[in-house]
Amino acid sequence: MNTTKVSRPPISSLQQPNEAERLEVLRNYQILDTPPEKAFDDLVRLAAYICGTSVSLVSLIDAERQWFKANQGLEKYSETHRDAAFCQYAMLSDDVFEVHDTTLDPLFQQNPLVVNDPNIRFYAGAALMSPEGLPLGTICALDTQPRMLTEQQRDALRILAREVVAHLELRRARLQLEQEQQKLEGLLRMANNAAETMFVGSRNEIFVKQDHKLVRVHTDDIRYVEALGDYVNIYTSRERYTVYSTMKELEAKLPVREFARIHRKYIVCLDRITSIEGDLILVDTGRSAERQTNATSVPIGNSYKAALLSRLNLI
């Protein structure tokens, strides 16, 4: 087998990126330590098929480790220390970085992954270059036997590297879209809550169902509300509306500052209270045909009296 090494740039001459900037770009992908994903797993399987190797990886180079996003043939490892990573050199190369026989290469012959399990003898990696032009890691093919790639295999590895980056970009775009959607949903919830709060504080009308139609009732025309089992009577200055509802539901729809629950069966408009006599309240219900003021007496529940008195301007 031909084990002559293909010429490659000396490591000292490879361009070193700004490491802080490179790491920031890598971490912006939010991919480190994420579960396996089929898109990346498929690409390493394809790399192993094309290159005829037993191992293929998508390796991302973090500050002190190489972490495998996709892994075929080296499943017992999820990461290694960066010092042992072939990929930290391959990602700095302008082209496919290939080591035909690691035992003959001074840079790698003492590497723990060569000397010990898994006894790597062959390595070929193509850099994953971000759109900013910064290396993130590699897609690589490894084997326990020395070998040499054909030019077609090297070209395929270059293509696969671009595909990995394309999937990284799609993944990042999807995450950003999801995050923006979550922010938008949060803003909408805040806006809805604010609108609801404003509505609760300023609502001045309700709709009641009468004879198969909805009737608008202005709350400033409501004198008092009376519960009757599963129904409530709403008394205005001119009409009485009977609706299927509970006192709790209706109380929630009325302006809090204008109405008070004074009994388990009664809600009154504070502005329509004309007097309080013992355990009774007189409520102005409007004027009769003779232009005389009509008043209706409504009982006060003992448990509601203190709260009612605290809301009145007593002298």
PDB file of N, CA and C in Angstrom, residues 66-130:
ATOM      1  N   GLN A  66     -12.463  18.688  21.796  1.00  0.00           N
ATOM      2  CA  GLN A  66     -13.197  18.503  20.556  1.00  0.00           C
ATOM      3  C   GLN A  66     -14.422  17.680  20.915  1.00  0.00           C
ATOM      4  N   TRP A  67     -15.585  18.161  20.481  1.00  0.00           N
ATOM      5  CA  TRP A  67     -16.845  17.504  20.805  1.00  0.00           C
ATOM      6  C   TRP A  67     -17.482  17.011  19.521  1.00  0.00           C
ATOM      7  N   PHE A  68     -18.012  15.786  19.572  1.00  0.00           N
ATOM      8  CA  PHE A  68     -18.536  15.141  18.371  1.00  0.00           C
ATOM      9  C   PHE A  68     -20.054  15.336  18.281  1.00  0.00           C
ATOM     10  N   LYS A  69     -20.471  16.121  17.307  1.00  0.00           N
ATOM     11  CA  LYS A  69     -21.896  16.287  17.059  1.00  0.00           C
ATOM     12  C   LYS A  69     -22.472  15.051  16.401  1.00  0.00           C
ATOM     13  N   ALA A  70     -21.697  14.433  15.520  1.00  0.00           N
ATOM     14  CA  ALA A  70     -22.124  13.185  14.874  1.00  0.00           C
ATOM     15  C   ALA A  70     -20.942  12.232  14.900  1.00  0.00           C
ATOM     16  N   ASN A  71     -21.241  10.944  15.087  1.00  0.00           N
ATOM     17  CA  ASN A  71     -20.159   9.993  15.358  1.00  0.00           C
ATOM     18  C   ASN A  71     -20.551   8.622  14.808  1.00  0.00           C
ATOM     19  N   GLN A  72     -19.781   8.133  13.873  1.00  0.00           N
ATOM     20  CA  GLN A  72     -19.952   6.752  13.410  1.00  0.00           C
ATOM     21  C   GLN A  72     -18.652   6.007  13.615  1.00  0.00           C
ATOM     22  N   GLY A  73     -18.701   4.951  14.399  1.00  0.00           N
ATOM     23  CA  GLY A  73     -17.547   4.089  14.581  1.00  0.00           C
ATOM     24  C   GLY A  73     -16.693   4.399  15.783  1.00  0.00           C
ATOM     25  N   LEU A  74     -17.002   5.500  16.471  1.00  0.00           N
ATOM     26  CA  LEU A  74     -16.214   5.862  17.650  1.00  0.00           C
ATOM     27  C   LEU A  74     -17.174   6.225  18.788  1.00  0.00           C
ATOM     28  N   GLU A  75     -18.261   5.449  18.891  1.00  0.00           N
ATOM     29  CA  GLU A  75     -19.372   5.815  19.764  1.00  0.00           C
ATOM     30  C   GLU A  75     -19.003   5.835  21.250  1.00  0.00           C
ATOM     31  N   LYS A  76     -17.940   5.153  21.645  1.00  0.00           N
ATOM     32  CA  LYS A  76     -17.560   5.156  23.060  1.00  0.00           C
ATOM     33  C   LYS A  76     -17.012   6.499  23.499  1.00  0.00           C
ATOM     34  N   TYR A  77     -16.713   7.365  22.523  1.00  0.00           N
ATOM     35  CA  TYR A  77     -16.221   8.704  22.829  1.00  0.00           C
ATOM     36  C   TYR A  77     -17.272   9.743  22.414  1.00  0.00           C
ATOM     37  N   SER A  78     -17.543  10.693  23.288  1.00  0.00           N
ATOM     38  CA  SER A  78     -18.380  11.834  22.903  1.00  0.00           C
ATOM     39  C   SER A  78     -17.526  13.079  22.691  1.00  0.00           C
ATOM     40  N   GLU A  79     -16.312  13.038  23.206  1.00  0.00           N
ATOM     41  CA  GLU A  79     -15.382  14.155  23.055  1.00  0.00           C
ATOM     42  C   GLU A  79     -13.995  13.676  23.467  1.00  0.00           C
ATOM     43  N   THR A  80     -12.978  14.456  23.113  1.00  0.00           N
ATOM     44  CA  THR A  80     -11.617  14.213  23.599  1.00  0.00           C
ATOM     45  C   THR A  80     -11.010  15.560  23.954  1.00  0.00           C
ATOM     46  N   HIS A  81      -9.900  15.515  24.650  1.00  0.00           N
ATOM     47  CA  HIS A  81      -9.198  16.762  24.945  1.00  0.00           C
ATOM     48  C   HIS A  81      -8.688  17.368  23.637  1.00  0.00           C
ATOM     49  N   ARG A  82      -8.683  18.654  23.562  1.00  0.00           N
ATOM     50  CA  ARG A  82      -8.276  19.325  22.320  1.00  0.00           C
ATOM     51  C   ARG A  82      -6.830  18.995  21.945  1.00  0.00           C
ATOM     52  N   ASP A  83      -5.984  18.770  22.935  1.00  0.00           N
ATOM     53  CA  ASP A  83      -4.576  18.475  22.644  1.00  0.00           C
ATOM     54  C   ASP A  83      -4.426  17.210  21.807  1.00  0.00           C
ATOM     55  N   ALA A  84      -5.403  16.293  21.915  1.00  0.00           N
ATOM     56  CA  ALA A  84      -5.321  15.036  21.168  1.00  0.00           C
ATOM     57  C   ALA A  84      -6.072  15.094  19.848  1.00  0.00           C
ATOM     58  N   ALA A  85      -6.629  16.243  19.512  1.00  0.00           N
ATOM     59  CA  ALA A  85      -7.508  16.344  18.350  1.00  0.00           C
ATOM     60  C   ALA A  85      -6.739  16.566  17.057  1.00  0.00           C
ATOM     61  N   PHE A  86      -6.871  15.652  16.116  1.00  0.00           N
ATOM     62  CA  PHE A  86      -6.372  15.871  14.754  1.00  0.00           C
ATOM     63  C   PHE A  86      -7.103  17.082  14.141  1.00  0.00           C
ATOM     64  N   CYS A  87      -8.362  17.219  14.531  1.00  0.00           N
ATOM     65  CA  CYS A  87      -9.212  18.217  13.881  1.00  0.00           C
ATOM     66  C   CYS A  87      -8.794  19.653  14.173  1.00  0.00           C
ATOM     67  N   GLN A  88      -8.091  19.879  15.283  1.00  0.00           N
ATOM     68  CA  GLN A  88      -7.666  21.243  15.569  1.00  0.00           C
ATOM     69  C   GLN A  88      -6.645  21.737  14.541  1.00  0.00           C
ATOM     70  N   TYR A  89      -5.955  20.804  13.888  1.00  0.00           N
ATOM     71  CA  TYR A  89      -5.035  21.168  12.803  1.00  0.00           C
ATOM     72  C   TYR A  89      -5.782  21.207  11.476  1.00  0.00           C
ATOM     73  N   ALA A  90      -6.647  20.224  11.265  1.00  0.00           N
ATOM     74  CA  ALA A  90      -7.367  20.142   9.995  1.00  0.00           C
ATOM     75  C   ALA A  90      -8.241  21.370   9.763  1.00  0.00           C
ATOM     76  N   MET A  91      -8.812  21.925  10.832  1.00  0.00           N
ATOM     77  CA  MET A  91      -9.721  23.058  10.633  1.00  0.00           C
ATOM     78  C   MET A  91      -8.980  24.320  10.205  1.00  0.00           C
ATOM     79  N   LEU A  92      -7.662  24.322  10.373  1.00  0.00           N
ATOM     80  CA  LEU A  92      -6.871  25.495   9.984  1.00  0.00           C
ATOM     81  C   LEU A  92      -6.295  25.364   8.579  1.00  0.00           C
ATOM     82  N   SER A  93      -6.533  24.224   7.957  1.00  0.00           N
ATOM     83  CA  SER A  93      -5.963  23.988   6.630  1.00  0.00           C
ATOM     84  C   SER A  93      -6.865  24.554   5.547  1.00  0.00           C
ATOM     85  N   ASP A  94      -6.234  25.009   4.467  1.00  0.00           N
ATOM     86  CA  ASP A  94      -6.998  25.550   3.339  1.00  0.00           C
ATOM     87  C   ASP A  94      -7.660  24.447   2.513  1.00  0.00           C
ATOM     88  N   ASP A  95      -7.259  23.202   2.721  1.00  0.00           N
ATOM     89  CA  ASP A  95      -7.813  22.106   1.938  1.00  0.00           C
ATOM     90  C   ASP A  95      -7.937  20.883   2.839  1.00  0.00           C
ATOM     91  N   VAL A  96      -8.337  19.773   2.259  1.00  0.00           N
ATOM     92  CA  VAL A  96      -8.462  18.533   3.023  1.00  0.00           C
ATOM     93  C   VAL A  96      -7.116  18.218   3.668  1.00  0.00           C
ATOM     94  N   PHE A  97      -7.159  18.018   4.970  1.00  0.00           N
ATOM     95  CA  PHE A  97      -5.952  17.719   5.753  1.00  0.00           C
ATOM     96  C   PHE A  97      -5.892  16.206   5.908  1.00  0.00           C
ATOM     97  N   GLU A  98      -4.817  15.597   5.353  1.00  0.00           N
ATOM     98  CA  GLU A  98      -4.775  14.141   5.273  1.00  0.00           C
ATOM     99  C   GLU A  98      -3.482  13.600   5.853  1.00  0.00           C
ATOM    100  N   VAL A  99      -3.626  12.610   6.712  1.00  0.00           N
ATOM    101  CA  VAL A  99      -2.470  11.904   7.283  1.00  0.00           C
ATOM    102  C   VAL A  99      -2.632  10.440   6.895  1.00  0.00           C
ATOM    103  N   HIS A 100      -1.740   9.968   6.018  1.00  0.00           N
ATOM    104  CA  HIS A 100      -1.886   8.609   5.499  1.00  0.00           C
ATOM    105  C   HIS A 100      -1.536   7.547   6.519  1.00  0.00           C
ATOM    106  N   ASP A 101      -0.500   7.793   7.293  1.00  0.00           N
ATOM    107  CA  ASP A 101      -0.077   6.816   8.312  1.00  0.00           C
ATOM    108  C   ASP A 101       0.401   7.599   9.518  1.00  0.00           C
ATOM    109  N   THR A 102      -0.397   7.608  10.565  1.00  0.00           N
ATOM    110  CA  THR A 102      -0.082   8.430  11.742  1.00  0.00           C
ATOM    111  C   THR A 102       1.214   7.984  12.420  1.00  0.00           C
ATOM    112  N   THR A 103       1.589   6.700  12.273  1.00  0.00           N
ATOM    113  CA  THR A 103       2.816   6.226  12.931  1.00  0.00           C
ATOM    114  C   THR A 103       4.069   6.764  12.255  1.00  0.00           C
ATOM    115  N   LEU A 104       3.932   7.309  11.025  1.00  0.00           N
ATOM    116  CA  LEU A 104       5.068   7.864  10.295  1.00  0.00           C
ATOM    117  C   LEU A 104       5.108   9.385  10.353  1.00  0.00           C
ATOM    118  N   ASP A 105       4.103   9.987  10.992  1.00  0.00           N
ATOM    119  CA  ASP A 105       4.029  11.455  11.041  1.00  0.00           C
ATOM    120  C   ASP A 105       4.478  11.936  12.415  1.00  0.00           C
ATOM    121  N   PRO A 106       5.571  12.691  12.511  1.00  0.00           N
ATOM    122  CA  PRO A 106       6.093  13.139  13.809  1.00  0.00           C
ATOM    123  C   PRO A 106       5.070  13.907  14.637  1.00  0.00           C
ATOM    124  N   LEU A 107       4.118  14.586  13.956  1.00  0.00           N
ATOM    125  CA  LEU A 107       3.138  15.378  14.697  1.00  0.00           C
ATOM    126  C   LEU A 107       2.142  14.504  15.447  1.00  0.00           C
ATOM    127  N   PHE A 108       1.896  13.288  14.944  1.00  0.00           N
ATOM    128  CA  PHE A 108       0.825  12.481  15.503  1.00  0.00           C
ATOM    129  C   PHE A 108       1.267  11.125  16.037  1.00  0.00           C
ATOM    130  N   GLN A 109       2.505  10.725  15.810  1.00  0.00           N
ATOM    131  CA  GLN A 109       2.872   9.354  16.157  1.00  0.00           C
ATOM    132  C   GLN A 109       2.856   9.089  17.660  1.00  0.00           C
ATOM    133  N   GLN A 110       2.917  10.157  18.490  1.00  0.00           N
ATOM    134  CA  GLN A 110       2.806   9.974  19.940  1.00  0.00           C
ATOM    135  C   GLN A 110       1.426  10.365  20.475  1.00  0.00           C
ATOM    136  N   ASN A 111       0.515  10.637  19.572  1.00  0.00           N
ATOM    137  CA  ASN A 111      -0.836  11.028  19.975  1.00  0.00           C
ATOM    138  C   ASN A 111      -1.499   9.869  20.724  1.00  0.00           C
ATOM    139  N   PRO A 112      -2.164  10.128  21.853  1.00  0.00           N
ATOM    140  CA  PRO A 112      -2.782   9.036  22.627  1.00  0.00           C
ATOM    141  C   PRO A 112      -3.825   8.252  21.837  1.00  0.00           C
ATOM    142  N   LEU A 113      -4.471   8.875  20.850  1.00  0.00           N
ATOM    143  CA  LEU A 113      -5.446   8.156  20.034  1.00  0.00           C
ATOM    144  C   LEU A 113      -4.766   7.271  18.999  1.00  0.00           C
ATOM    145  N   VAL A 114      -3.450   7.457  18.831  1.00  0.00           N
ATOM    146  CA  VAL A 114      -2.663   6.621  17.920  1.00  0.00           C
ATOM    147  C   VAL A 114      -1.980   5.510  18.707  1.00  0.00           C
ATOM    148  N   VAL A 115      -1.381   5.889  19.815  1.00  0.00           N
ATOM    149  CA  VAL A 115      -0.635   4.930  20.639  1.00  0.00           C
ATOM    150  C   VAL A 115      -1.588   3.963  21.342  1.00  0.00           C
ATOM    151  N   ASN A 116      -2.725   4.468  21.770  1.00  0.00           N
ATOM    152  CA  ASN A 116      -3.696   3.654  22.510  1.00  0.00           C
ATOM    153  C   ASN A 116      -4.978   3.519  21.700  1.00  0.00           C
ATOM    154  N   ASP A 117      -5.944   2.820  22.302  1.00  0.00           N
ATOM    155  CA  ASP A 117      -7.259   2.689  21.679  1.00  0.00           C
ATOM    156  C   ASP A 117      -7.807   4.087  21.369  1.00  0.00           C
ATOM    157  N   PRO A 118      -8.313   4.333  20.179  1.00  0.00           N
ATOM    158  CA  PRO A 118      -8.742   3.373  19.148  1.00  0.00           C
ATOM    159  C   PRO A 118      -7.694   3.105  18.065  1.00  0.00           C
ATOM    160  N   ASN A 119      -6.421   3.461  18.320  1.00  0.00           N
ATOM    161  CA  ASN A 119      -5.319   3.124  17.404  1.00  0.00           C
ATOM    162  C   ASN A 119      -5.523   3.681  15.994  1.00  0.00           C
ATOM    163  N   ILE A 120      -5.735   4.993  15.935  1.00  0.00           N
ATOM    164  CA  ILE A 120      -5.956   5.649  14.645  1.00  0.00           C
ATOM    165  C   ILE A 120      -4.690   5.588  13.796  1.00  0.00           C
ATOM    166  N   ARG A 121      -4.842   5.182  12.527  1.00  0.00           N
ATOM    167  CA  ARG A 121      -3.714   5.143  11.601  1.00  0.00           C
ATOM    168  C   ARG A 121      -3.912   6.080  10.407  1.00  0.00           C
ATOM    169  N   PHE A 122      -5.157   6.391  10.123  1.00  0.00           N
ATOM    170  CA  PHE A 122      -5.432   7.268   8.986  1.00  0.00           C
ATOM    171  C   PHE A 122      -6.399   8.375   9.410  1.00  0.00           C
ATOM    172  N   TYR A 123      -6.158   9.567   8.870  1.00  0.00           N
ATOM    173  CA  TYR A 123      -7.067  10.696   9.161  1.00  0.00           C
ATOM    174  C   TYR A 123      -7.166  11.584   7.928  1.00  0.00           C
ATOM    175  N   ALA A 124      -8.391  12.013   7.619  1.00  0.00           N
ATOM    176  CA  ALA A 124      -8.606  13.033   6.591  1.00  0.00           C
ATOM    177  C   ALA A 124      -9.763  13.904   7.048  1.00  0.00           C
ATOM    178  N   GLY A 125      -9.557  15.218   7.082  1.00  0.00           N
ATOM    179  CA  GLY A 125     -10.603  16.121   7.566  1.00  0.00           C
ATOM    180  C   GLY A 125     -10.717  17.359   6.712  1.00  0.00           C
ATOM    181  N   ALA A 126     -11.937  17.827   6.516  1.00  0.00           N
ATOM    182  CA  ALA A 126     -12.195  19.068   5.792  1.00  0.00           C
ATOM    183  C   ALA A 126     -12.807  20.061   6.767  1.00  0.00           C
ATOM    184  N   ALA A 127     -12.306  21.277   6.749  1.00  0.00           N
ATOM    185  CA  ALA A 127     -12.719  22.295   7.716  1.00  0.00           C
ATOM    186  C   ALA A 127     -14.169  22.719   7.500  1.00  0.00           C
ATOM    187  N   LEU A 128     -14.834  22.998   8.612  1.00  0.00           N
ATOM    188  CA  LEU A 128     -16.170  23.594   8.603  1.00  0.00           C
ATOM    189  C   LEU A 128     -15.987  25.094   8.795  1.00  0.00           C
ATOM    190  N   MET A 129     -16.168  25.848   7.735  1.00  0.00           N
ATOM    191  CA  MET A 129     -15.929  27.293   7.772  1.00  0.00           C
ATOM    192  C   MET A 129     -17.262  28.039   7.871  1.00  0.00           C
ATOM    193  N   SER A 130     -17.388  28.867   8.894  1.00  0.00           N
ATOM    194  CA  SER A 130     -18.607  29.657   9.059  1.00  0.00           C
ATOM    195  C   SER A 130     -18.673  30.728   7.972  1.00  0.00           C
TER     196      SER A 130
END
